mmCIF file of C-alpha atoms in Angstrom:
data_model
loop_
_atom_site.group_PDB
_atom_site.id
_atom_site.type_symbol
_atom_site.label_atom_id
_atom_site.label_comp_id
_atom_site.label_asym_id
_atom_site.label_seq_id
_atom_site.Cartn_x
_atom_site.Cartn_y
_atom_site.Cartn_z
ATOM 1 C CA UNK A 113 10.432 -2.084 8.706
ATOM 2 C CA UNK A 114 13.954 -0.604 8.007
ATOM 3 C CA UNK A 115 12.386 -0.216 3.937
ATOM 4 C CA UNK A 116 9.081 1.230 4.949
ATOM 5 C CA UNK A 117 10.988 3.618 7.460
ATOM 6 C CA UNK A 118 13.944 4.558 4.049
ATOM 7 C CA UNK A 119 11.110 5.558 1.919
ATOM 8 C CA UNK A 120 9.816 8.240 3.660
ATOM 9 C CA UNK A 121 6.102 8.096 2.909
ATOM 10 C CA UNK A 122 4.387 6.132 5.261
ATOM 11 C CA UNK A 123 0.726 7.228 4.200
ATOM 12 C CA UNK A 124 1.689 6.146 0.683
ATOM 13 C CA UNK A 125 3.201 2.604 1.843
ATOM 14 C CA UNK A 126 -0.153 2.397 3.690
ATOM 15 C CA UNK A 127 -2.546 3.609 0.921
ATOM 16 C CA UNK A 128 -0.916 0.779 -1.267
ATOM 17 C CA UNK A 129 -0.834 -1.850 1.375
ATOM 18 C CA UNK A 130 -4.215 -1.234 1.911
ATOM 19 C CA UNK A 131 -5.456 -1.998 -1.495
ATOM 20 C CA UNK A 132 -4.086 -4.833 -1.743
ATOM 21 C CA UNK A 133 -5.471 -6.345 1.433
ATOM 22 C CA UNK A 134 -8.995 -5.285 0.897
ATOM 23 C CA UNK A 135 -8.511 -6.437 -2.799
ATOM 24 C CA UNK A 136 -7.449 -9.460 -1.680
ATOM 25 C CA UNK A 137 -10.847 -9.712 0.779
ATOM 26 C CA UNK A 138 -12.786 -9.479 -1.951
ATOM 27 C CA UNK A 139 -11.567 -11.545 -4.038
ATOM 28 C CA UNK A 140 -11.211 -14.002 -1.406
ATOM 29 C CA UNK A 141 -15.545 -13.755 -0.339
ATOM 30 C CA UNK A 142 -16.363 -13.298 -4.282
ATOM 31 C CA UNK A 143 -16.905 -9.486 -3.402
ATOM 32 C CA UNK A 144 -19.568 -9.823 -0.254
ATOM 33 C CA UNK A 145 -19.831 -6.639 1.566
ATOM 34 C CA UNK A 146 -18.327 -4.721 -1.692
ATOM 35 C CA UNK A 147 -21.320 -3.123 -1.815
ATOM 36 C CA UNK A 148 -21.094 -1.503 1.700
ATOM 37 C CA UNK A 149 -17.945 0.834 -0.016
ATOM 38 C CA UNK A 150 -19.428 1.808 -3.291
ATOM 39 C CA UNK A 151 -20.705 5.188 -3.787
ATOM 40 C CA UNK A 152 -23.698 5.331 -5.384
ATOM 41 C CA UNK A 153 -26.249 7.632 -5.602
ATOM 42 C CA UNK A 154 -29.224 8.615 -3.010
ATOM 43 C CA UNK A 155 -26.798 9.317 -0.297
ATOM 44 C CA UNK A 156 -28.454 6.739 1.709
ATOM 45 C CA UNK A 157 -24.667 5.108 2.540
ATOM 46 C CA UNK A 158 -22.726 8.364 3.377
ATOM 47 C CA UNK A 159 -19.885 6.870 4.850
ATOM 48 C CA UNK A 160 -18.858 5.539 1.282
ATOM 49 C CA UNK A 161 -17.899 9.163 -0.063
ATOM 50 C CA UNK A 162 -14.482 8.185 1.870
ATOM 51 C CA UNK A 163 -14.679 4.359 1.345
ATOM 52 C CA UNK A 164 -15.376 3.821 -2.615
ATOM 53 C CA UNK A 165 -11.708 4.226 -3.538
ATOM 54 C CA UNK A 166 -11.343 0.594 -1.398
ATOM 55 C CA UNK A 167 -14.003 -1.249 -3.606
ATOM 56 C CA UNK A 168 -12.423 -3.106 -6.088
ATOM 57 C CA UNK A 169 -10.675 -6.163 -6.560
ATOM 58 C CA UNK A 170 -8.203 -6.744 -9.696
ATOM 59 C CA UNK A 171 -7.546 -10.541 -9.161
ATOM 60 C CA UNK A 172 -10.762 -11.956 -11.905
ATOM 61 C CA UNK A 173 -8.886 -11.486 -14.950
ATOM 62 C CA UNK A 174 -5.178 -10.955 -16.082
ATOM 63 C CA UNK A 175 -6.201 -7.263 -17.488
ATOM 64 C CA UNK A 176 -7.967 -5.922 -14.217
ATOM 65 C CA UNK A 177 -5.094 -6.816 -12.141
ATOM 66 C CA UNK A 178 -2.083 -5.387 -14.817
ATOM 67 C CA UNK A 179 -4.064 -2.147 -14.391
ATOM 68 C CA UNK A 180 -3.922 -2.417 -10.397
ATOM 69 C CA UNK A 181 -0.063 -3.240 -10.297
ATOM 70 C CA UNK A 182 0.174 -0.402 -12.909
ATOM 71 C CA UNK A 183 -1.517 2.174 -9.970
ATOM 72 C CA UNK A 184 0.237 0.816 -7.175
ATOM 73 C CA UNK A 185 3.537 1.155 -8.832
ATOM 74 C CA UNK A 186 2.413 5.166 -9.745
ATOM 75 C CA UNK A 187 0.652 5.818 -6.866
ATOM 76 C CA UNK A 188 4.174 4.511 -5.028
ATOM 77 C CA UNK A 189 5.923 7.014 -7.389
ATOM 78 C CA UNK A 190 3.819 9.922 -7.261
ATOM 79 C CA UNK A 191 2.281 9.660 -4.334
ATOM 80 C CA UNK A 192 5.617 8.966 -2.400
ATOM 81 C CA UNK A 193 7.092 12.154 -4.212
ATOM 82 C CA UNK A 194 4.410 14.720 -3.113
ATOM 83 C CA UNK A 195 4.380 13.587 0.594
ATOM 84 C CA UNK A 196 8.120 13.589 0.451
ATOM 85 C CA UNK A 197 7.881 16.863 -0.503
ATOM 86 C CA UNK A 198 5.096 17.983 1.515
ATOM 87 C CA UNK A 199 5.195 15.943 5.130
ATOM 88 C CA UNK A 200 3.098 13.459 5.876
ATOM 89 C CA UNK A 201 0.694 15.369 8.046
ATOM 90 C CA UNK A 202 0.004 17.495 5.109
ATOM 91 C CA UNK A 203 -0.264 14.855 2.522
ATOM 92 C CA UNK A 204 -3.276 12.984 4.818
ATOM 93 C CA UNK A 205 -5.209 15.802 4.665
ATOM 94 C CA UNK A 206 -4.471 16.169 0.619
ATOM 95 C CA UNK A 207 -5.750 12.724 0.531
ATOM 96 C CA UNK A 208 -8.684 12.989 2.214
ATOM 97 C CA UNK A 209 -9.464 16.170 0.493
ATOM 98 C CA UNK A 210 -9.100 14.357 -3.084
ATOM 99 C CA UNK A 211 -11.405 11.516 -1.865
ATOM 100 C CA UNK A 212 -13.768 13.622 -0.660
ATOM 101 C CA UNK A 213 -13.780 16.059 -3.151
ATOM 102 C CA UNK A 214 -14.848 14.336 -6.468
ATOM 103 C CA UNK A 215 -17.143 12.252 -4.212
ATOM 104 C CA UNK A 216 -19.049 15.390 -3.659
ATOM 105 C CA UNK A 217 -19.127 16.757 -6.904
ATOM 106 C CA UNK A 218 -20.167 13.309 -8.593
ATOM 107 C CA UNK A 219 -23.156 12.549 -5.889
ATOM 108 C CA UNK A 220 -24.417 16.316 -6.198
ATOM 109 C CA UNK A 221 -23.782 16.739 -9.975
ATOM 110 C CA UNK A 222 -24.059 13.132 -11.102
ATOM 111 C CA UNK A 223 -28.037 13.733 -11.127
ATOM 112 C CA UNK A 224 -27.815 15.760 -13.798
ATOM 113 C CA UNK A 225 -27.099 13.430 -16.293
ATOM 114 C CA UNK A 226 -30.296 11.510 -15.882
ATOM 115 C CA UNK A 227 -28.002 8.123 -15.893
ATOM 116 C CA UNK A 228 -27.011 5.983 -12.894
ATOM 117 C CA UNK A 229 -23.727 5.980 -12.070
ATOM 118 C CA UNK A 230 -21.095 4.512 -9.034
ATOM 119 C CA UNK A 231 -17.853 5.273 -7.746
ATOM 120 C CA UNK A 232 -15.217 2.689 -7.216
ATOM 121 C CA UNK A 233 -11.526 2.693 -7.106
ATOM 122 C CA UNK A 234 -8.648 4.964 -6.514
ATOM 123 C CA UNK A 235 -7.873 6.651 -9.644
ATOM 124 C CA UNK A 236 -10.011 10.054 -9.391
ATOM 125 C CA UNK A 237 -7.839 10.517 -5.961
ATOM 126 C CA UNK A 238 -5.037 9.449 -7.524
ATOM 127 C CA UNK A 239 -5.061 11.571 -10.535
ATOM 128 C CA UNK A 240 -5.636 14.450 -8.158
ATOM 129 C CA UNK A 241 -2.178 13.094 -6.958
ATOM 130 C CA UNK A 242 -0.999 12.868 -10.258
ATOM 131 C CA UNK A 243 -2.143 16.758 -11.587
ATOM 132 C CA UNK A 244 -0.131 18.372 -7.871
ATOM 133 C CA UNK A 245 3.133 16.027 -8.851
ATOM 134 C CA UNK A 246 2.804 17.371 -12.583
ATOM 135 C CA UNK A 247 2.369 20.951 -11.258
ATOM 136 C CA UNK A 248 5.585 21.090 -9.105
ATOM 137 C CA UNK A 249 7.640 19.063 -11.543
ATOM 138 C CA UNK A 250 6.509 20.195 -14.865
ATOM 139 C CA UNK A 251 10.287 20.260 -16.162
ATOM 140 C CA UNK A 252 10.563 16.674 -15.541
ATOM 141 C CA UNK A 253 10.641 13.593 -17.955
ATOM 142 C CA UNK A 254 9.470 10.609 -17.233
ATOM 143 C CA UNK A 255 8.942 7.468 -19.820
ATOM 144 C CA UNK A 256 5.214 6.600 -19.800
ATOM 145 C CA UNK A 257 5.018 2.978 -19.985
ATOM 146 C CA UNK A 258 8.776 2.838 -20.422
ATOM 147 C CA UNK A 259 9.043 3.958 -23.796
ATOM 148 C CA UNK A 260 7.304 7.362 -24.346
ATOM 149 C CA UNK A 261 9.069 10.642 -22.829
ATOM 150 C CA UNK A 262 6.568 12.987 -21.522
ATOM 151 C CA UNK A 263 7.482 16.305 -19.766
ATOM 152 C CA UNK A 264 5.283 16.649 -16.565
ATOM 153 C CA UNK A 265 3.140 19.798 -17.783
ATOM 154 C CA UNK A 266 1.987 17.260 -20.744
ATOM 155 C CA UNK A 267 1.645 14.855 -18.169
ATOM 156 C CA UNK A 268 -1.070 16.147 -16.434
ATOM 157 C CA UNK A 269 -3.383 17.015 -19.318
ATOM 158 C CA UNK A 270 -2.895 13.323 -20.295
ATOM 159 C CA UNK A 271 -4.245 12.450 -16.872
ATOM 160 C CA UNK A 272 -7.471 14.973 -16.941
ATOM 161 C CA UNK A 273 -8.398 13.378 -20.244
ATOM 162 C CA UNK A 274 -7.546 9.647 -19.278
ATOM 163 C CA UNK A 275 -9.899 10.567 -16.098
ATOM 164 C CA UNK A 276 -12.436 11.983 -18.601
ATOM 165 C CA UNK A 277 -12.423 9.459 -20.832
ATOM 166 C CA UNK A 278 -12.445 6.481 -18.069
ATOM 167 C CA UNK A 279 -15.394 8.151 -16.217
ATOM 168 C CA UNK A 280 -17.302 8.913 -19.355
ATOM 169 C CA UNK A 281 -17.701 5.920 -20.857
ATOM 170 C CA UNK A 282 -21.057 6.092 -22.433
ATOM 171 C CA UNK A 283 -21.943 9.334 -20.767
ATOM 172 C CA UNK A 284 -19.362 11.867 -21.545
ATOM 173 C CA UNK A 285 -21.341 14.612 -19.206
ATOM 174 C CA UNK A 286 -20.163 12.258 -16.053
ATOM 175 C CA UNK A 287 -16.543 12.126 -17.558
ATOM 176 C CA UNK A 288 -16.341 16.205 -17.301
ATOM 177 C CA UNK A 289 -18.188 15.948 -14.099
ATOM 178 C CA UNK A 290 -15.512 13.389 -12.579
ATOM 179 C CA UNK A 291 -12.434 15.542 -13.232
ATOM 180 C CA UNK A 292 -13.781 18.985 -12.149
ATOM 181 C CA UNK A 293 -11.497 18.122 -9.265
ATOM 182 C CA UNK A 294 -8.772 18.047 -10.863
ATOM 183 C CA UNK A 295 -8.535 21.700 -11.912
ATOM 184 C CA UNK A 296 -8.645 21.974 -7.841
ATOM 185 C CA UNK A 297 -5.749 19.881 -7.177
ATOM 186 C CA UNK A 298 -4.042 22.218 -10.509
ATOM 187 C CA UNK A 299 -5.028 25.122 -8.401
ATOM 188 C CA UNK A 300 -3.385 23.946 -4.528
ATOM 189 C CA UNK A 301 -0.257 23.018 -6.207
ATOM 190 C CA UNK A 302 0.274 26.213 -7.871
ATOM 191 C CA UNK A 303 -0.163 27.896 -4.734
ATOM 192 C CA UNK A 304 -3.897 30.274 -6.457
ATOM 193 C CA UNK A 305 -5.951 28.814 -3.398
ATOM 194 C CA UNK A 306 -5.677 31.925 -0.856
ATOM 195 C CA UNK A 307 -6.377 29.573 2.125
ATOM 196 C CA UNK A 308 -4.978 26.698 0.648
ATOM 197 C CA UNK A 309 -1.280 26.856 0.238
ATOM 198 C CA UNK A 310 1.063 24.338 -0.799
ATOM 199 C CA UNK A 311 3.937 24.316 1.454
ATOM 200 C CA UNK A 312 6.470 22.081 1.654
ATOM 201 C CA UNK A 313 8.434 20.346 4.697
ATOM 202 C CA UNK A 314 6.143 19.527 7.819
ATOM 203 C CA UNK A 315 5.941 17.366 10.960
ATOM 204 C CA UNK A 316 7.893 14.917 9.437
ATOM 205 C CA UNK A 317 11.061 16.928 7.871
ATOM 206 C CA UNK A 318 10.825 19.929 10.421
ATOM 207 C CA UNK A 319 12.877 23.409 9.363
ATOM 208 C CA UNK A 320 14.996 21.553 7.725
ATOM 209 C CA UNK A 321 15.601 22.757 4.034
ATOM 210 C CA UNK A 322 13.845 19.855 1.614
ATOM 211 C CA UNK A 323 16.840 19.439 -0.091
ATOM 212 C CA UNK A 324 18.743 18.128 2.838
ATOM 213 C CA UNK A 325 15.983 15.096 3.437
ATOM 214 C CA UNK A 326 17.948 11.991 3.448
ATOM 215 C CA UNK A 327 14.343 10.338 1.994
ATOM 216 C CA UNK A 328 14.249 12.214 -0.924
ATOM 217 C CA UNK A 329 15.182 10.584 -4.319
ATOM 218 C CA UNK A 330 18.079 12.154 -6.239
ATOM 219 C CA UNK A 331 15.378 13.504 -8.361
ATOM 220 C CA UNK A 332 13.874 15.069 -6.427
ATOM 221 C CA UNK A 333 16.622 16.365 -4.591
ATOM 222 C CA UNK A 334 17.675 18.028 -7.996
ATOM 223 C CA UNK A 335 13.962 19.437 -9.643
ATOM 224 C CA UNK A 336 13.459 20.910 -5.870
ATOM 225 C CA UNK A 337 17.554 22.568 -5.893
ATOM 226 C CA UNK A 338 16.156 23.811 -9.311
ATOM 227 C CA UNK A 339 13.311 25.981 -8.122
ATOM 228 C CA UNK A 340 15.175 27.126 -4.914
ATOM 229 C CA UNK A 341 17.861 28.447 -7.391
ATOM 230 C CA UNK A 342 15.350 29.623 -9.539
ATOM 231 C CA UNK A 343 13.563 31.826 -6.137
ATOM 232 C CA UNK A 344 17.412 33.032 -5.366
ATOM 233 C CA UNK A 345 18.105 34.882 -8.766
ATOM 234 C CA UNK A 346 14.687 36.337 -8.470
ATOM 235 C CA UNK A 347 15.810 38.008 -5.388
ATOM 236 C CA UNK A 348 19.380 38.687 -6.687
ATOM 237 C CA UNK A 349 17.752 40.273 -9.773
ATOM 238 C CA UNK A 350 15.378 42.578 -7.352
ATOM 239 C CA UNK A 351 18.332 43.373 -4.911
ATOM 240 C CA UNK A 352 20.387 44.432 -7.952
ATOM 241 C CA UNK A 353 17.250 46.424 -9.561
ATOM 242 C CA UNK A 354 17.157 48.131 -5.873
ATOM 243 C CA UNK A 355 20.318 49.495 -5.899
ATOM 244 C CA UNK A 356 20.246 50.534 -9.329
ATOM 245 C CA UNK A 357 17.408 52.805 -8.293
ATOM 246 C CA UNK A 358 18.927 54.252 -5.548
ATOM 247 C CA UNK A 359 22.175 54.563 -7.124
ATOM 248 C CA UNK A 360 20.261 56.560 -9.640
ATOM 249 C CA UNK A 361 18.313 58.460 -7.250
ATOM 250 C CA UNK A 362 21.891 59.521 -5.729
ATOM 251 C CA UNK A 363 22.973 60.813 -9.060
ATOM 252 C CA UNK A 364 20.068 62.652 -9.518
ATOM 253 C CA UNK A 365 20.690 64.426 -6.020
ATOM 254 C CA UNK A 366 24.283 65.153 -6.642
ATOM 255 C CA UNK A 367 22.858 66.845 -9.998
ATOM 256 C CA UNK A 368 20.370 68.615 -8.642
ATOM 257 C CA UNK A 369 22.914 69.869 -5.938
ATOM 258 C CA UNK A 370 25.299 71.285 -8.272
ATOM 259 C CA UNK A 371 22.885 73.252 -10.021
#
């Protein structure tokens, strides 16, 4: 408990936890009731526009299950970066909202494509995840399977065309129709959703500045000090160009005044 409690991002720990365990069900009943999470289309099973990232089990061959230790391991990083940086209040209700959201779009637009289709598994949330981490830490290198260095802006196109390519497999309309989340999650993390805004601290870190979190990685600590330092000169540089103008204006008077 003292681990889960030192990595500050319970709803991650739990997302994780929980795919293994219902991974490990199916595999364990040869996939019986699997069917009961997958979306599919004809809205007849509603309650699976929240459940179909759950329905999928790695453990049938070696390459299925290096994929799913692969996600849990990014989801881990990722995910336990933006709730870090968020609050975990906040970060449920991103979440959801990414589960819900290319759900949606796929059983609405899927149609359209005159080909069946189902959802299953967690990477459309999770590159929703992926796309807000990139946004806020686009300075940021990290080495893609351990041995490529990509910047975090390159990052996230990487992941829209990895979700486009997955999800369009044989019908490339459904791979553009799968990401159009994505764009979404682009949009909250860059703060361009009016009534939407990406804030960060909440019921878990309180006022306190995000820097000062004793759960934050040293990172993180340092990309966040970055942009905090970056917002202070901005307002240096405007306090400076303020009294400039006035300083000006007073000139101006004094010359004015002589004359």
């Amino acid at each position: 408990m003292s681990w889960f409690r030192r990595q500050g991002a319970p709803v991650t720990v739990s997302i994780i936890a929980s795919m293994i365990v219902t991974s490990l069900i199916f595999w364990l009943t040869a996939t019986k009731g699997m069917e009961q999470f997958v979306l599919a289309p004809g809205w007849q099973q509603p309650w699976t526009l929240l459940t179909y990232p759950w329905a999928f089990t790695p453990f049938f061959d070696g390459l299925s299950l290096l994929f799913f230790v692969f996600l849990c391991m990014w989801i881990f990083f990722t995910g336990g970066s933006v709730e870090r940086d968020l609050g975990t209040t906040k970060y449920l209700v991103v979440w959801l909202v990414m589960i819900l959201l290319p759900a949606l779009i796929v059983s609405t637009l899927g149609p359209l494509t005159n080909k069946g289709y189902i959802l299953a598994g967690m990477w459309l949330p999770e590159a929703a995840i992926t796309v807000i981490w990139c946004t806020r830490n686009q300075t940021q290198t990290i080495m893609l399977y351990g041995i490529v260095p990509v910047a975090g802006k390159w990052l996230g196109w990487i992941t829209a065309a990895t979700t486009v390519l997955l999800m369009g497999a044989g019908n490339p309309l459904m791979g553009v129709i799968a990401a159009l989340h994505l764009p979404i999650a682009w949009a909250y993390a860059a703060n361009r959703i009016p009534f939407w805004v990406y804030s960060r601290g909440g019921s878990q870190f309180g006022s306190r500045k995000l820097r000062d979190n004793p759960n934050l990685k040293r990172g993180e600590r340092m990309d966040k000090s970055y942009y905090d330092d970056v917002k202070r000169r901005e307002k240096d540089r405007e306090e400076r160009e303020r009294l400039r103008k006035l300083f000006e204006s007073s000139l101006q008077d004094d010359a004015g005044n002589d004359k």
